[in-house]
Amino acid sequence: MVAQAPHDDHDDEKLAARQKEIDEWLPITSSRNAKWWYSAFHNVTAMVGAGVLGLPYAMSQLGWGPGIAVLVLSWVITLYTLWQMVEMHEMVPGKRFDRYHELGQHAFGEKLGLYIVVPQQLIVEIGVCIVYMVTGGKSLKKFHELVCEDCKPIKLTYFIMIFASVHFVLSHLPNFNSISGVSLAAAVMSLSYSTIAWASSASKGVQEDVQYGYKAKTTAGTVFNFFSGLGDVAFAYAGHNVVLEIQATIPSTPEKPSKGPMWRGVIVAYIVVALCYFPVALVGYYIFGNGVEDNILMSLKKPAWLIATANIFVVIHVIGSYQIYAMPVFDMMETLLVKKLNFRPTTTLRFFVRNFYVAATMFVGMTFPFFGGLLAFFGGFAFAPTTYFLPCIIWLAIYKPKKFGLSWWANWVCIVFGLFLMVLSPIGGLRTIVIQAKGYKFYS
């Protein structure tokens, strides 16, 4: 036996104090005074991604029947899994699961929980950030082309850099509450450009030579496109990766747990989501049929000023979304550096970490801007699990509902549907990437 040094309470206090200092410095746990409507903005911004503009195209790949079915099913299932996550945030009295992986660790154990959740969450969040870099750049480029028709065309690469420049500034906002202004702007924008997209489609009237059949000539092509459409829909409903992190900013007491206000925010957010998604998907497909582009704003050429406005709205919204998805990644990177590698929690550290992240996502976005295929690929690969079935598996693991009961069935249906999405969409997405990449020149 080695003689142990007398255990000192003072050390414990120092440790607790350091822990508290770190928690107050980290982006997610630092501010716990959010109002319920903050959660509504954040959820709308996180949910209604640029994915909404691809919905008519996804519909054209799925067709009327399956398309509507998948849209509605996804809305219902994701609302259910969102409710589960809001419920599970505080199921252990006196403890809050502020991050997705903390919940995973509670369900699957310390090590396994991390290995299951963190890679998926990172793929989703980094994937979204990269895709949004490209979207922001593309919309800016479109705006430039519409506003100034005689100008010399500027490369997409430069537009992505212009878009990234905003993030080199904004990413230094310390936590979720400090970006609620950005997030509110983004949420309003998403509603606005969705409305522009479907209203101006509707005012165009149904095109003469409109067709609703599948566009691919071969059976294989049709099947692959169908899979890819599923991926696009999965991508459109992916706000779950940041939901616990958003809820962590809401104050909580045993009498008034945070799930009340959070749930109110979620419902508001979901109504807004329905108002954005369903009209765009159905009207857009109804008007343009299978000739619709993978970004509905590209199909609407005129009136130029309106489409230019819509593109700027997309840019503003994507700025907000990028921040919301980057925040948990910043949190993870900062946690790792401060807790595991014992860096001092300083502003300098934060400055380097965040600039590095923005630069990295910008660089990848500039290198591979095949937008549609990336959506379907990431959508299936990582969004389906975190959004459709991971919450259900955790729920089953923790609450152990009785077999063949309602809760049991509901969860298994979601798991099966989610697995189905996860396996099929990347296949379609990968094929799209391969086809688009054939004619692609780097940094052109």
XYZ file of C-alpha atoms in Angstrom:
444
model
C 0.000 0.000 0.000
C 1.224 3.474 -0.867
C 0.558 5.975 1.888
C -1.910 8.538 0.641
C -1.395 12.223 1.286
C -4.100 13.613 3.607
C -6.971 14.611 1.353
C -7.478 18.339 1.315
C -10.906 19.979 0.926
C -9.167 23.021 -0.418
C -8.132 21.137 -3.576
C -11.708 20.053 -4.153
C -12.872 23.633 -3.876
C -10.189 24.752 -6.290
C -11.249 22.046 -8.715
C -14.909 22.956 -8.406
C -14.066 26.628 -8.860
C -12.033 25.851 -11.988
C -14.881 23.682 -13.289
C -17.333 26.524 -12.690
C -14.993 29.022 -14.357
C -14.719 26.746 -17.388
C -18.484 26.199 -17.551
C -19.075 29.920 -17.435
C -16.586 30.385 -20.248
C -17.786 27.615 -22.586
C -20.269 28.746 -25.246
C -23.173 26.470 -24.329
C -23.297 26.587 -20.543
C -22.194 30.184 -20.033
C -25.557 31.901 -20.246
C -28.679 30.384 -18.786
C -31.203 33.190 -19.066
C -32.815 32.636 -22.451
C -36.511 33.298 -23.009
C -38.798 30.734 -24.631
C -38.934 32.696 -27.866
C -35.150 32.440 -28.200
C -35.618 28.706 -28.510
C -38.188 29.346 -31.239
C -35.765 31.506 -33.278
C -32.886 29.130 -32.785
C -34.974 26.116 -33.742
C -36.367 27.775 -36.852
C -32.896 28.868 -37.892
C -31.466 25.422 -37.252
C -34.343 23.570 -38.960
C -35.271 25.614 -42.012
C -31.982 25.291 -43.757
C -31.178 26.006 -47.335
C -32.645 22.519 -47.683
C -36.081 24.063 -48.166
C -35.103 25.420 -51.587
C -34.260 21.918 -52.735
C -37.619 20.472 -51.722
C -39.428 20.936 -55.074
C -36.528 19.119 -56.705
C -36.731 16.331 -54.135
C -40.467 16.126 -54.882
C -39.699 15.770 -58.582
C -37.480 12.803 -57.768
C -40.000 11.198 -55.425
C -43.224 11.897 -57.308
C -46.543 13.113 -55.863
C -47.600 10.203 -53.651
C -44.300 9.160 -52.059
C -43.148 12.775 -51.956
C -46.025 14.021 -49.839
C -45.893 10.894 -47.686
C -42.191 11.322 -46.949
C -42.588 15.046 -46.218
C -45.442 14.545 -43.763
C -43.925 11.457 -42.146
C -40.651 13.295 -41.627
C -42.444 16.247 -40.071
C -44.289 14.004 -37.617
C -41.342 11.762 -36.763
C -38.895 14.605 -36.247
C -41.399 16.440 -34.050
C -41.744 13.277 -31.956
C -37.984 12.760 -31.611
C -37.598 16.446 -30.793
C -40.134 16.046 -27.991
C -38.145 13.085 -26.691
C -34.972 15.107 -26.570
C -36.673 17.998 -24.800
C -38.062 15.545 -22.227
C -34.743 13.796 -21.704
C -32.792 17.019 -21.143
C -33.633 16.956 -17.445
C -34.759 13.466 -16.640
C -32.149 13.010 -13.920
C -33.184 15.418 -11.136
C -30.621 18.138 -10.535
C -28.610 17.352 -13.644
C -28.968 18.740 -17.143
C -27.740 17.118 -20.302
C -26.457 20.230 -21.991
C -24.987 18.452 -24.982
C -26.104 15.654 -27.231
C -23.155 13.461 -26.301
C -23.801 13.824 -22.561
C -27.196 12.239 -23.163
C -25.522 9.534 -25.225
C -23.051 8.848 -22.426
C -25.892 8.546 -19.933
C -27.619 5.987 -22.143
C -24.699 3.939 -23.478
C -21.951 4.504 -20.924
C -19.035 6.938 -20.756
C -16.867 5.645 -23.604
C -19.421 4.147 -25.967
C -21.748 7.153 -25.701
C -18.983 9.419 -26.938
C -18.065 7.115 -29.806
C -21.661 6.779 -30.953
C -22.756 10.396 -30.757
C -19.765 12.664 -31.275
C -18.640 11.496 -34.735
C -22.194 11.769 -36.049
C -22.777 15.133 -34.474
C -19.507 16.440 -35.868
C -20.236 15.117 -39.352
C -23.589 16.855 -39.252
C -22.393 20.152 -37.884
C -19.239 20.424 -39.959
C -21.137 19.114 -42.990
C -23.782 21.794 -42.583
C -21.161 24.494 -42.180
C -19.393 23.441 -45.371
C -22.601 23.152 -47.375
C -23.683 26.570 -46.099
C -20.374 28.090 -47.174
C -21.174 26.913 -50.697
C -24.813 28.028 -50.501
C -23.841 31.461 -49.246
C -21.275 31.817 -52.016
C -23.682 30.610 -54.703
C -26.441 32.964 -53.621
C -24.057 35.921 -53.559
C -22.853 35.008 -57.041
C -26.445 34.758 -58.282
C -27.199 38.148 -56.722
C -24.190 39.680 -58.466
C -25.265 38.227 -61.813
C -28.851 39.485 -61.453
C -28.024 42.982 -60.264
C -25.196 43.652 -62.662
C -25.679 41.848 -65.923
C -22.796 43.415 -67.886
C -20.194 42.833 -65.145
C -17.267 40.526 -65.645
C -18.295 37.222 -63.977
C -16.451 36.564 -60.715
C -15.470 33.010 -59.741
C -17.560 31.167 -57.158
C -14.361 30.638 -55.159
C -14.097 34.372 -54.496
C -17.743 34.619 -53.466
C -17.233 31.841 -50.947
C -14.317 33.827 -49.546
C -16.471 36.961 -49.335
C -19.138 34.981 -47.498
C -16.572 33.474 -45.131
C -15.255 36.918 -44.257
C -18.472 37.587 -42.325
C -17.875 34.508 -40.219
C -14.357 35.464 -39.314
C -16.057 38.272 -37.396
C -19.313 36.689 -36.195
C -17.842 33.457 -34.919
C -16.239 35.379 -32.059
C -19.600 35.988 -30.388
C -19.145 33.958 -27.204
C -22.390 31.998 -26.749
C -25.891 31.113 -27.920
C -27.659 34.086 -26.356
C -25.285 36.530 -27.962
C -26.244 35.218 -31.387
C -30.000 35.358 -30.738
C -30.152 38.616 -32.715
C -28.425 36.993 -35.680
C -30.707 34.024 -35.251
C -33.901 36.114 -35.190
C -32.849 37.832 -38.410
C -32.163 34.429 -39.946
C -35.524 33.008 -38.863
C -37.402 35.966 -40.357
C -35.383 35.604 -43.561
C -36.153 31.932 -43.922
C -39.866 32.643 -43.728
C -39.462 35.494 -46.224
C -37.555 33.672 -48.924
C -39.737 30.576 -48.615
C -42.734 32.819 -49.190
C -41.044 34.526 -52.145
C -40.165 31.127 -53.605
C -43.700 29.707 -53.550
C -45.615 32.931 -54.144
C -43.645 33.926 -57.230
C -43.910 30.347 -58.532
C -47.660 30.507 -58.061
C -47.919 33.865 -59.828
C -46.046 32.398 -62.799
C -48.802 29.867 -63.316
C -48.294 26.261 -64.390
C -45.728 26.038 -67.188
C -47.016 24.926 -70.633
C -44.929 21.810 -71.113
C -45.088 20.706 -67.470
C -44.554 16.993 -66.764
C -44.820 15.147 -63.486
C -43.190 11.866 -64.483
C -39.722 10.833 -63.399
C -36.982 12.565 -65.336
C -34.466 9.723 -65.560
C -34.618 7.597 -68.712
C -33.459 4.349 -67.109
C -34.986 2.410 -64.230
C -31.679 2.510 -62.368
C -31.538 6.283 -62.761
C -35.079 6.666 -61.414
C -34.310 4.505 -58.390
C -31.087 6.366 -57.609
C -32.837 9.715 -57.964
C -35.541 8.495 -55.609
C -32.895 7.676 -52.990
C -31.267 11.044 -53.505
C -34.642 12.762 -53.005
C -35.006 10.954 -49.685
C -31.642 12.353 -48.633
C -32.706 15.886 -49.505
C -35.794 15.552 -47.340
C -33.754 14.129 -44.456
C -31.422 17.098 -44.778
C -34.320 19.540 -44.652
C -35.439 18.211 -41.258
C -32.182 18.313 -39.399
C -32.362 20.600 -36.421
C -31.860 18.017 -33.739
C -28.148 18.201 -33.401
C -28.330 21.493 -31.642
C -31.581 21.112 -29.715
C -30.116 20.135 -26.326
C -27.529 22.851 -26.707
C -30.306 25.381 -27.323
C -32.303 24.097 -24.353
C -29.206 24.400 -22.177
C -29.486 28.174 -22.443
C -32.956 28.240 -20.822
C -33.073 28.763 -17.044
C -34.446 25.884 -15.020
C -35.733 25.295 -11.490
C -37.400 22.184 -10.045
C -40.764 24.020 -10.042
C -40.336 25.346 -13.584
C -38.184 22.957 -15.596
C -36.739 24.200 -18.857
C -38.827 21.803 -20.925
C -41.943 23.998 -20.649
C -40.574 27.081 -22.379
C -38.448 24.957 -24.715
C -41.442 22.937 -25.875
C -43.414 26.133 -26.483
C -40.545 27.387 -28.637
C -40.386 24.091 -30.511
C -44.087 24.160 -31.360
C -43.849 27.696 -32.702
C -40.783 26.656 -34.662
C -42.539 23.623 -36.127
C -45.539 25.649 -37.252
C -43.152 28.009 -39.018
C -41.355 25.021 -40.516
C -44.622 23.667 -41.906
C -45.458 27.099 -43.351
C -42.065 27.200 -45.053
C -41.768 23.631 -46.259
C -45.137 22.448 -47.497
C -46.051 25.393 -49.750
C -42.577 25.523 -51.300
C -42.403 21.796 -51.980
C -45.932 21.424 -53.346
C -46.354 24.711 -55.229
C -42.840 24.558 -56.662
C -43.344 21.044 -57.995
C -46.874 21.791 -59.193
C -45.701 24.758 -61.270
C -42.450 23.467 -62.737
C -42.994 19.696 -62.705
C -39.872 17.618 -63.147
C -38.032 20.453 -64.907
C -37.428 22.206 -61.589
C -33.814 23.021 -60.656
C -32.195 21.711 -57.466
C -32.538 25.230 -56.078
C -36.001 26.642 -56.786
C -34.718 30.236 -56.946
C -32.706 29.254 -60.033
C -35.906 28.215 -61.858
C -37.490 31.613 -61.249
C -35.578 33.942 -63.550
C -37.930 36.943 -63.459
C -38.758 39.407 -61.849
C -35.034 39.925 -61.323
C -35.237 42.281 -58.319
C -37.415 39.845 -56.369
C -35.169 36.867 -56.965
C -32.130 39.001 -56.135
C -33.798 39.934 -52.839
C -34.586 36.308 -52.116
C -30.949 35.401 -52.719
C -29.754 38.030 -50.260
C -32.285 36.696 -47.740
C -30.807 33.245 -48.223
C -27.348 34.660 -47.558
C -28.463 36.346 -44.320
C -30.219 33.221 -43.179
C -27.293 30.982 -43.955
C -25.070 33.333 -41.939
C -27.306 32.697 -38.910
C -27.530 28.953 -39.461
C -23.792 28.626 -39.843
C -23.341 30.234 -36.439
C -25.893 27.986 -34.763
C -24.308 24.836 -36.122
C -20.782 26.051 -35.465
C -21.485 26.845 -31.806
C -21.564 23.207 -30.573
C -18.398 22.483 -32.554
C -16.670 25.458 -30.951
C -17.918 24.147 -27.631
C -16.440 20.700 -28.251
C -13.113 22.033 -29.464
C -12.841 24.466 -26.568
C -13.863 21.801 -24.037
C -11.203 19.474 -25.395
C -8.495 22.135 -25.251
C -9.396 23.455 -21.808
C -10.373 20.273 -19.969
C -8.199 17.602 -21.566
C -5.170 19.589 -22.694
C -5.375 22.109 -19.843
C -5.155 25.318 -21.844
C -6.168 28.490 -20.025
C -9.707 29.572 -20.996
C -8.679 32.823 -22.673
C -9.898 34.966 -25.527
C -6.693 34.288 -27.443
C -7.396 30.571 -27.458
C -10.946 31.190 -28.661
C -9.682 33.528 -31.375
C -7.348 30.919 -32.851
C -9.726 27.968 -32.536
C -12.638 29.695 -34.229
C -10.672 31.314 -37.026
C -9.092 27.976 -37.785
C -12.526 26.334 -38.012
C -13.988 28.988 -40.307
C -10.926 28.812 -42.548
C -11.122 25.028 -42.734
C -14.820 24.951 -43.702
C -14.214 27.710 -46.241
C -11.350 25.810 -47.824
C -13.312 22.561 -48.164
C -16.318 24.438 -49.526
C -14.163 26.113 -52.165
C -12.629 22.806 -53.170
C -15.820 20.730 -53.543
C -18.818 22.882 -54.330
C -21.152 20.160 -55.701
C -24.063 21.348 -53.673
C -26.982 18.966 -54.327
C -25.076 15.707 -54.091
C -23.336 16.749 -50.908
C -26.715 17.436 -49.321
C -28.064 13.992 -50.079
C -24.838 12.304 -49.083
C -24.422 14.036 -45.727
C -28.185 14.011 -45.300
C -28.475 10.294 -45.298
C -25.209 9.479 -43.682
C -25.413 11.572 -40.576
C -28.706 13.435 -40.411
C -30.932 10.394 -40.466
C -29.329 8.850 -37.362
C -29.155 11.951 -35.178
C -32.593 13.185 -36.199
C -34.708 10.117 -36.808
C -33.503 7.274 -34.670
C -30.773 8.089 -32.173
C -33.237 9.806 -29.782
C -35.506 6.749 -30.063
C -32.718 4.313 -29.263
C -31.691 6.421 -26.275
C -35.328 6.575 -25.153
C -35.643 2.793 -25.395
C -32.346 2.316 -23.555
C -33.249 4.623 -20.679
C -36.996 4.363 -20.175
C -37.339 0.729 -21.318
C -41.042 1.031 -22.295
C -42.943 -2.250 -22.231
C -42.759 -4.369 -25.356
C -45.434 -3.929 -28.033
C -46.842 -0.936 -26.149
C -47.537 2.334 -27.973
C -44.223 3.960 -27.020
C -42.307 0.832 -28.034
C -43.974 0.661 -31.444
C -43.609 4.384 -32.098
C -39.898 4.226 -31.426
C -39.309 1.149 -33.540
C -41.218 2.636 -36.483
C -38.964 5.697 -36.303
C -35.852 3.563 -36.038
C -36.789 1.491 -39.081
C -37.728 4.567 -41.127
C -34.495 6.284 -40.081
C -32.304 3.293 -40.927
C -34.018 3.049 -44.286
C -33.154 6.715 -44.963
C -29.625 6.283 -43.691
C -28.841 3.356 -45.965
C -30.541 4.604 -49.130
C -29.824 8.317 -49.403
C -26.024 8.291 -49.457
C -26.204 5.867 -52.391
C -28.212 8.359 -54.432
C -26.117 11.284 -53.251
C -22.826 9.632 -54.104
C -24.031 8.925 -57.626
C -25.038 12.566 -58.046
C -21.598 13.694 -56.864
C -19.879 11.300 -59.276
C -21.965 12.538 -62.216
C -21.376 16.207 -61.350
C -17.690 15.731 -60.615
C -16.987 14.319 -64.085
C -16.999 17.750 -65.690
C -15.561 19.655 -62.737
C -12.337 21.660 -62.694
C -10.848 22.655 -59.334
C -11.231 26.303 -58.235
C -12.793 27.308 -61.510
